[in-house]
Short mmCIF file of C-alpha atoms in Angstrom, two decimals:
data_model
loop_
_atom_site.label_atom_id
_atom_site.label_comp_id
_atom_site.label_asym_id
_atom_site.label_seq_id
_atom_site.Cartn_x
_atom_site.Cartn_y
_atom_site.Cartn_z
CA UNK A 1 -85.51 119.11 45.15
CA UNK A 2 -85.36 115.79 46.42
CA UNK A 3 -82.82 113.73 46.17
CA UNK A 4 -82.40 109.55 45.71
CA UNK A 5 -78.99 107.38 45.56
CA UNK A 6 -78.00 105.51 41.56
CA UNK A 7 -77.92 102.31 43.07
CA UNK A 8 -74.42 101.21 43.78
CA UNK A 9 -72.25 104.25 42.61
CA UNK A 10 -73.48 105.84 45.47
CA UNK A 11 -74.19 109.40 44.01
CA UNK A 12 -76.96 111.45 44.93
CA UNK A 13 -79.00 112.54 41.96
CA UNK A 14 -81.49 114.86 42.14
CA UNK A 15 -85.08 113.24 40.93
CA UNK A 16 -85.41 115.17 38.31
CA UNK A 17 -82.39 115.04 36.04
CA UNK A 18 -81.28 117.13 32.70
CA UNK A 19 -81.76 115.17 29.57
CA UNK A 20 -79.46 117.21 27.36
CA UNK A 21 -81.41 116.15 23.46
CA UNK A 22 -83.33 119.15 23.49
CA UNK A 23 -80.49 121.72 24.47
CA UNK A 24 -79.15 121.47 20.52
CA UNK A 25 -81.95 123.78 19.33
CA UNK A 26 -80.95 126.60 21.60
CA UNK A 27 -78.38 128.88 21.15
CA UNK A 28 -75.27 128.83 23.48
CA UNK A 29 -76.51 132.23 25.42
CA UNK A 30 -80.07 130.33 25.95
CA UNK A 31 -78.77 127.26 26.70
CA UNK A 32 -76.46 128.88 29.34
CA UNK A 33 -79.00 130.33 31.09
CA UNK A 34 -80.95 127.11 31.11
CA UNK A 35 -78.12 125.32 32.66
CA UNK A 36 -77.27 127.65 35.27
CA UNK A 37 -81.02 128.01 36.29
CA UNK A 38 -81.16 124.17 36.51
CA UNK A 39 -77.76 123.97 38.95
CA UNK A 40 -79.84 127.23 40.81
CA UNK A 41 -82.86 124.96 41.46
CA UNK A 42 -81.30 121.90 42.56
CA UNK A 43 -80.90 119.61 39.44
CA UNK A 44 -77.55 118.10 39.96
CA UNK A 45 -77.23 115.35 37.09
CA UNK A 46 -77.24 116.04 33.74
CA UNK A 47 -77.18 113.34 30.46
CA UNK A 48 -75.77 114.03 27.01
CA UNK A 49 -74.34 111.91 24.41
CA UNK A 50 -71.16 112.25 21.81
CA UNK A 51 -74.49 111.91 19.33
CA UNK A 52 -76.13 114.95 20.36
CA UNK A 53 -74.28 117.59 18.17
CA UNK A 54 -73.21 120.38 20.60
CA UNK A 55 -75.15 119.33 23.25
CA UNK A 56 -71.89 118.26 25.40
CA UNK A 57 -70.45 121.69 24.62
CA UNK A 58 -73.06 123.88 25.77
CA UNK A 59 -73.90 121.64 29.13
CA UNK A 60 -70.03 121.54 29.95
CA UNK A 61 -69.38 125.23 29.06
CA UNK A 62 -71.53 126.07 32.14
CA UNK A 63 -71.16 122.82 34.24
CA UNK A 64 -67.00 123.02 34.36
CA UNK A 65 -67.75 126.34 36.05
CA UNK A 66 -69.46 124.73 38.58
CA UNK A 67 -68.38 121.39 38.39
CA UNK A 68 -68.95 120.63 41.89
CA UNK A 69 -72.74 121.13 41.74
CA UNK A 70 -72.77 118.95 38.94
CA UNK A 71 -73.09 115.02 38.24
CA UNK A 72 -72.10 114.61 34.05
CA UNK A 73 -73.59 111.69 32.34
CA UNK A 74 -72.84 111.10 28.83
CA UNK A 75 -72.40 108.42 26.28
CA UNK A 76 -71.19 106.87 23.32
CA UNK A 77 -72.62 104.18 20.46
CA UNK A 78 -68.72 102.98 20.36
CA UNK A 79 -68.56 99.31 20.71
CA UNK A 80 -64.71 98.60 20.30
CA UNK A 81 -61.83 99.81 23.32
CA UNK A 82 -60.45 102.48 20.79
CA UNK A 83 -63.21 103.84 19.32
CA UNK A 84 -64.42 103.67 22.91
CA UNK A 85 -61.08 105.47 24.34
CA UNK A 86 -61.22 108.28 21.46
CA UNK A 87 -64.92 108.88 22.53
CA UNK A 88 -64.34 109.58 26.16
CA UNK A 89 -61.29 111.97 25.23
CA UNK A 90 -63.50 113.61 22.70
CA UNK A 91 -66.52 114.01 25.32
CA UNK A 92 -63.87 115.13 28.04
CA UNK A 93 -62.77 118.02 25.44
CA UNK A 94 -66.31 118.91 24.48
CA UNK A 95 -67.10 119.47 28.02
CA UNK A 96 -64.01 121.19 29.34
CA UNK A 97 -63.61 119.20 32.34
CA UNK A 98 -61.37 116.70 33.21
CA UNK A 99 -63.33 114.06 34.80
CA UNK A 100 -66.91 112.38 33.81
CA UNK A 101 -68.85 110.68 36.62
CA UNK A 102 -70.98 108.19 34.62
CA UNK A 103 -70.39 107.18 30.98
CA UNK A 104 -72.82 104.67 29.74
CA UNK A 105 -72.64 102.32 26.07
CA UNK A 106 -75.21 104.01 24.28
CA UNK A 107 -78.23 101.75 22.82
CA UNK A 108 -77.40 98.40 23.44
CA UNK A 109 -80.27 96.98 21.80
CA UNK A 110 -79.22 92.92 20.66
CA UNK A 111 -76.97 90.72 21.66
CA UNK A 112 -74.35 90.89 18.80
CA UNK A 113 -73.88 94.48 19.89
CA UNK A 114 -74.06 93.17 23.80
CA UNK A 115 -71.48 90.31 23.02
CA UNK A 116 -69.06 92.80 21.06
CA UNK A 117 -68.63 95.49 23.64
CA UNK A 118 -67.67 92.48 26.40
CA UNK A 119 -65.44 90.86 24.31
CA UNK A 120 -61.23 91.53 24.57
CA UNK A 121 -61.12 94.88 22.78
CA UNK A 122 -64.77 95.96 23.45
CA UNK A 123 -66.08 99.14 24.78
CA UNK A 124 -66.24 98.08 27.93
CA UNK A 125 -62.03 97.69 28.22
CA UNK A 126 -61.64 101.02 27.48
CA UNK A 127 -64.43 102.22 29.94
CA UNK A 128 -62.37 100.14 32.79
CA UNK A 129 -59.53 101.26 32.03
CA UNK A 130 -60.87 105.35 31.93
CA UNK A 131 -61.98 104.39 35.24
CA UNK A 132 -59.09 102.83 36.49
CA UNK A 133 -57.16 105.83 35.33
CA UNK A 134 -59.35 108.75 37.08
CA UNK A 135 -61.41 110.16 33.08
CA UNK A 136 -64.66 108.60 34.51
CA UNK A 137 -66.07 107.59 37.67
CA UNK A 138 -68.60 104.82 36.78
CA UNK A 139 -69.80 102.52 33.72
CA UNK A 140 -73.72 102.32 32.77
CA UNK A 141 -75.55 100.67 29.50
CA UNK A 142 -78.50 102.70 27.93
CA UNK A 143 -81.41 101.09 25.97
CA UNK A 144 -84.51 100.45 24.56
CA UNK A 145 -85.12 96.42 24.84
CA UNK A 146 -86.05 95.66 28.61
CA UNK A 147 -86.37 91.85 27.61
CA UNK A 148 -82.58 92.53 26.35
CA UNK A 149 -82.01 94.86 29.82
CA UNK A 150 -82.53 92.64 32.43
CA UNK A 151 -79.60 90.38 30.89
CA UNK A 152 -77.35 93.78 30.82
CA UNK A 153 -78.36 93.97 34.78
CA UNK A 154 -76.34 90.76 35.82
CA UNK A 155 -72.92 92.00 34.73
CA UNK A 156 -71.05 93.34 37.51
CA UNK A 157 -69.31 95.88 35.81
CA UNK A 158 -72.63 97.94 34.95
CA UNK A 159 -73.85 100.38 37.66
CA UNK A 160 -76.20 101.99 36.10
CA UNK A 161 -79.13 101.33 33.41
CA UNK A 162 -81.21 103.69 31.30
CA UNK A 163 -84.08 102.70 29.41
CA UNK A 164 -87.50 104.65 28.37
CA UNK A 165 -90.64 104.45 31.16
CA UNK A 166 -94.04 106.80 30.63
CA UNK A 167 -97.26 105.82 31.40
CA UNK A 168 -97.74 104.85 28.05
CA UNK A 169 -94.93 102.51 27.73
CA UNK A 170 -94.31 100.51 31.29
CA UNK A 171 -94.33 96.90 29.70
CA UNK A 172 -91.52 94.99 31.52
CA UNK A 173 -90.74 97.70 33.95
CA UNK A 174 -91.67 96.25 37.37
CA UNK A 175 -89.24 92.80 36.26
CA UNK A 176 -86.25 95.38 35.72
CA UNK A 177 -87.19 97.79 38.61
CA UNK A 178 -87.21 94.10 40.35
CA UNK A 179 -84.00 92.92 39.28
CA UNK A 180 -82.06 95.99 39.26
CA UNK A 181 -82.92 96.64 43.03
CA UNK A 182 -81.63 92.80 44.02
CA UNK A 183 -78.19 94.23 41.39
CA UNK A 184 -78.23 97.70 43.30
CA UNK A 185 -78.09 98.97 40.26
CA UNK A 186 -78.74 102.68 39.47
CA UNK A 187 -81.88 103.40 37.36
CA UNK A 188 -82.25 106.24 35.20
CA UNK A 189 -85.27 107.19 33.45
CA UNK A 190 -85.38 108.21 29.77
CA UNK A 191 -88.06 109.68 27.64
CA UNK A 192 -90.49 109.83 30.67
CA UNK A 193 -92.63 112.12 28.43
CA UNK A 194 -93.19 110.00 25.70
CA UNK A 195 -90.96 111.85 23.96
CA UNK A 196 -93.00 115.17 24.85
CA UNK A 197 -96.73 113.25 23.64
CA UNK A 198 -97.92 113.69 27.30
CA UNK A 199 -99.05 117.21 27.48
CA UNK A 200 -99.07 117.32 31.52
CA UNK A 201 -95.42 116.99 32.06
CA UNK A 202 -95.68 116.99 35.71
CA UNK A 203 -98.50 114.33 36.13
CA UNK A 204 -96.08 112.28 33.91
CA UNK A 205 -93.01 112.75 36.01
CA UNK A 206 -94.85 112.21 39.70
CA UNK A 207 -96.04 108.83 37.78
CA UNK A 208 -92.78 107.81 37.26
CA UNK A 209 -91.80 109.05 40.84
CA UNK A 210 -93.62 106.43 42.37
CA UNK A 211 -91.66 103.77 41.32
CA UNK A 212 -88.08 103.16 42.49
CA UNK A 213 -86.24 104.89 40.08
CA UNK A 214 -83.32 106.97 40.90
CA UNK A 215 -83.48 109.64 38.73
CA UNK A 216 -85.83 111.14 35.72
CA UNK A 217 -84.79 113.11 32.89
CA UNK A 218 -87.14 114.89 30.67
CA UNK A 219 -85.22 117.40 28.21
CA UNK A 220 -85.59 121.16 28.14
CA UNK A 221 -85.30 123.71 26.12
CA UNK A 222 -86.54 126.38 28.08
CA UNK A 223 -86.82 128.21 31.37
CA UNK A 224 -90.88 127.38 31.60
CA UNK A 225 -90.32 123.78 31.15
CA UNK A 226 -87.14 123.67 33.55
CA UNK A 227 -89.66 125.40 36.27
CA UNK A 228 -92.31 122.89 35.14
CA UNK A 229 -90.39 119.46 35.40
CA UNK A 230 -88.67 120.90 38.87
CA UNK A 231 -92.25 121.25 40.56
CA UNK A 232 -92.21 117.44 40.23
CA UNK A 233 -89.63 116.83 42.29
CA UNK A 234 -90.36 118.75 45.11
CA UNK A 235 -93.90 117.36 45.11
CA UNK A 236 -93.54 113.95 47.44
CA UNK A 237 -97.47 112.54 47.46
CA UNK A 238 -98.59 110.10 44.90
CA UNK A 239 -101.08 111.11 42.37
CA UNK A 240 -104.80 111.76 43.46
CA UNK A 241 -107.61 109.66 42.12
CA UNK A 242 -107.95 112.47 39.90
CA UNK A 243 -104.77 112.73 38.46
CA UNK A 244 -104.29 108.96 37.71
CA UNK A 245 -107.68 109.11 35.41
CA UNK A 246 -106.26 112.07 33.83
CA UNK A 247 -103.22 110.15 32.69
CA UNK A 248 -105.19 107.16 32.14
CA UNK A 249 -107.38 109.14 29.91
CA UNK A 250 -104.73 110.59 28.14
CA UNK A 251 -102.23 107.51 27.80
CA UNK A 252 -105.46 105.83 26.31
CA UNK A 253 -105.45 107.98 23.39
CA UNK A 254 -101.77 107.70 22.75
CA UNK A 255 -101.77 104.18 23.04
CA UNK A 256 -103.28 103.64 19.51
CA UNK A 257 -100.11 105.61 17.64
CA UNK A 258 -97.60 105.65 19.42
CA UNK A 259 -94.69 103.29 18.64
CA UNK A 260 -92.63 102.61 22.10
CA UNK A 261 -89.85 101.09 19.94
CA UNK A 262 -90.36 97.35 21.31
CA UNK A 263 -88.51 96.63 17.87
CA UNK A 264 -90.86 93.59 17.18
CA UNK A 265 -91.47 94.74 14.02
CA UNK A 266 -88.50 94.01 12.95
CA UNK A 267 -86.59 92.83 10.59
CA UNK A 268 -88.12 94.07 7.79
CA UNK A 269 -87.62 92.82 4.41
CA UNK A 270 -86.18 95.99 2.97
CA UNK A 271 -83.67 96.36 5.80
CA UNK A 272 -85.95 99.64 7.57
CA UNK A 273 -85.16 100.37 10.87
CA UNK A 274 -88.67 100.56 11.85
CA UNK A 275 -88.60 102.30 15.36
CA UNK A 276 -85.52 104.55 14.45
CA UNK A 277 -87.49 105.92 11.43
CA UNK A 278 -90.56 106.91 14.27
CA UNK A 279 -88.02 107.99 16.63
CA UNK A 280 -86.50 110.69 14.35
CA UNK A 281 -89.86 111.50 13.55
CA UNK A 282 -90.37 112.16 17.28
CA UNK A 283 -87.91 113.91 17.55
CA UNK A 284 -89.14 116.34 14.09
CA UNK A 285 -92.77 116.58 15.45
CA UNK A 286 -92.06 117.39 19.25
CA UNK A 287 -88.55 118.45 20.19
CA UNK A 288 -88.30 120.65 16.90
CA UNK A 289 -84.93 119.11 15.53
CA UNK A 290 -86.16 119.38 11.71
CA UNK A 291 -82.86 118.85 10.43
CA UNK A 292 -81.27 116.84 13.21
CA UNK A 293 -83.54 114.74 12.22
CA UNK A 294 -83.67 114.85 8.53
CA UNK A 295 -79.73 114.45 8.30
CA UNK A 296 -79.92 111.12 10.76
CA UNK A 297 -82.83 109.71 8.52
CA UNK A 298 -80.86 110.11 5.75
CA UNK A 299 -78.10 108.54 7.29
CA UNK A 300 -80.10 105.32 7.83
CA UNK A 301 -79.30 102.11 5.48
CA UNK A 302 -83.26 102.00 4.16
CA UNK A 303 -85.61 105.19 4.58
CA UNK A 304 -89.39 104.94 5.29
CA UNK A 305 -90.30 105.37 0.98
CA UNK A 306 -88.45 101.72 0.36
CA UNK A 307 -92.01 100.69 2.27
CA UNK A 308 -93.39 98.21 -0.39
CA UNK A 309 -96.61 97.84 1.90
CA UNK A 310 -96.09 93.91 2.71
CA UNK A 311 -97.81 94.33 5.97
CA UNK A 312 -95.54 91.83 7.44
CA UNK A 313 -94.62 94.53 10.45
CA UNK A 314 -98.40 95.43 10.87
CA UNK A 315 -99.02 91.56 12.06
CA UNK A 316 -95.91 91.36 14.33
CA UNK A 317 -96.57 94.88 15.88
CA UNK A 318 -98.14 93.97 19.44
CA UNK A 319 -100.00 97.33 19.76
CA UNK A 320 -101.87 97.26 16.15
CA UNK A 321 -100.04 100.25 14.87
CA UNK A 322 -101.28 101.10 11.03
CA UNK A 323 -97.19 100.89 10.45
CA UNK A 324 -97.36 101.42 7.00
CA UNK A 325 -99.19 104.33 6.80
CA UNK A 326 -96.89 105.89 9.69
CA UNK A 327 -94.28 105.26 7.91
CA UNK A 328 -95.57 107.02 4.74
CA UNK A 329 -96.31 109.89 7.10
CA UNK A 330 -93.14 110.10 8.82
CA UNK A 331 -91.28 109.89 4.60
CA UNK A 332 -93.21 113.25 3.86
CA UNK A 333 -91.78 114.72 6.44
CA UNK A 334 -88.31 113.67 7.21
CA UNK A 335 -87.16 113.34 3.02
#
């Protein structure tokens, strides 16, 4: 396994990280033994969230047995000090262990949300002061917006920054990758399958290898994909001529319906969250979280059948997407 530094924390992450979504559908035995193989193969950071069900449980139950092998990322969607505070106890009991090296503010995605967790009683007081007091080692941001990202990138106190990058959805990417190598700040790399559309995993993570990123992490479920995503990061050359057409070929035909949750759809009218309504379908269709997903849709303020077809989405939507009738898809299945 190779292995890169996260910008200016200074940790050594392995290239290809753990992204713990997937873990949930497991059972703790499986997961276990998915964990332990990981450490065994030379994956060394690992990324969960307080959102992710039992997915802190099940990483921590085997990484606090060898919590020296291990770098813990996890997160929370907190944006005051003590909801904040109450989230980083709660992850800390979760995972058994009594320290967390990176915990990030989970989806920062406009500036009302940015502005919140800065001000006097934010998020980010209570991440300080976790620091300051030995719970975590180091403060990142995690999000979908790179427009809204590369403002995130010129605060001091962030170290690290997590946003989705796939072949099929690299707009903005070489301005952040700019900026956060000038910030030194640490880059990790979500949903670098498309959220499992790609069907050549490892093509997609070499792709993303070639850029300066520090670390990847596709989620697994299983001992074939762990084996699968790990070939990619002992594999140093660039792709072949051969391999780039591949992916061309097959980013081409995702390109025409697949939403990469630029959110310029939005608002709508009827107060739908737009890309949250395709990313729990994502999430249905390709990680198998049927009711994960159903009980977060249901959850939302508006679902997908409040559509009243005004097209006003369709004309902002930068990639053409037939939104309406996606969304009519992605009702059948998540109600």
């Amino acid at each position: 396994m190779r292995y890169r530094v996260l910008g200016r924390t200074g940790l050594q992450v392995s290239v290809i990280g753990f992204g713990g979504i997937p873990i949930q559908r497991v059972s703790a035995a499986e997961a276990g033994l998915i964990v332990h193989k990981a450490l065994d193969l030379g994956i060394n950071f690992f990324d969960t969230a307080r959102g992710y069900t039992d997915s802190e449980a099940k990483l921590g139950s085997v990484l606090r047995q060898r919590r020296n092998e291990a770098i813990i990322a996890t997160k929370s969607m907190a944006r005051t000090a003590g909801d904040m505070a109450s989230d980083i106890r709660t992850s800390l009991k979760a995972m058994g262990v009594e320290y967390i090296d990176l915990y990030q503010m989970h989806n920062i995605k406009h500036k009302a949300a940015l502005e919140k967790v800065l001000s006097p009683g934010g998020a980010l007081d209570a991440l300080q002061q976790a620091k300051e007091a030995g719970l975590i080692g180091h403060i990142g941001v995690t999000g979908h917006i790179k427009e809204f990202l590369l403002e995130i990138l010129r605060i001091p106190e962030i170290e690290t920054v997590q946003f989705p990058f796939n072949p099929v959805e690299s707009n903005g990417v070489r301005e952040l990758l700019d900026l956060s190598g000038q910030t030194e700040t640490g880059v990790i790399i979500m949903k670098p399958l498309a959220g499992g559309a790609f069907s050549n995993a490892g093509l997609a993570l070499r792709f993303v290898l070639e850029h300066p990123v520090s670390t990847v992490i596709p989620g697994m479920d299983s001992l074939k994909q762990l084996e699968e995503n790990v070939k990619a990061g002992l594999d140093p050359l660039p792709l072949s001529a051969q391999e780039r057409r591949a992916l061309d070929e097959e980013s081409g035909r995702l390109g025409t319906v697949f939403c990469r949750r630029c959110e310029y759809c939005r608002p709508c009218r009827q107060g739908i969250d737009i890309p949250s309504v395709f990313l729990l379908d994502g999430y249905y269709r390709r990680y198998n979280l049927q009711e994960w997903a159903r009980e977060r849709y249901h959850g939302l303020k508006a679902t997908a059948d409040q559509c009243v077809g005004c097209s006003e989405c369709e004309e902002r939507c930068p990639y053409n997407l037939p939104i309406r009738e996606m969304l009519a898809e992605a009702s059948g299945r998540l109600a």
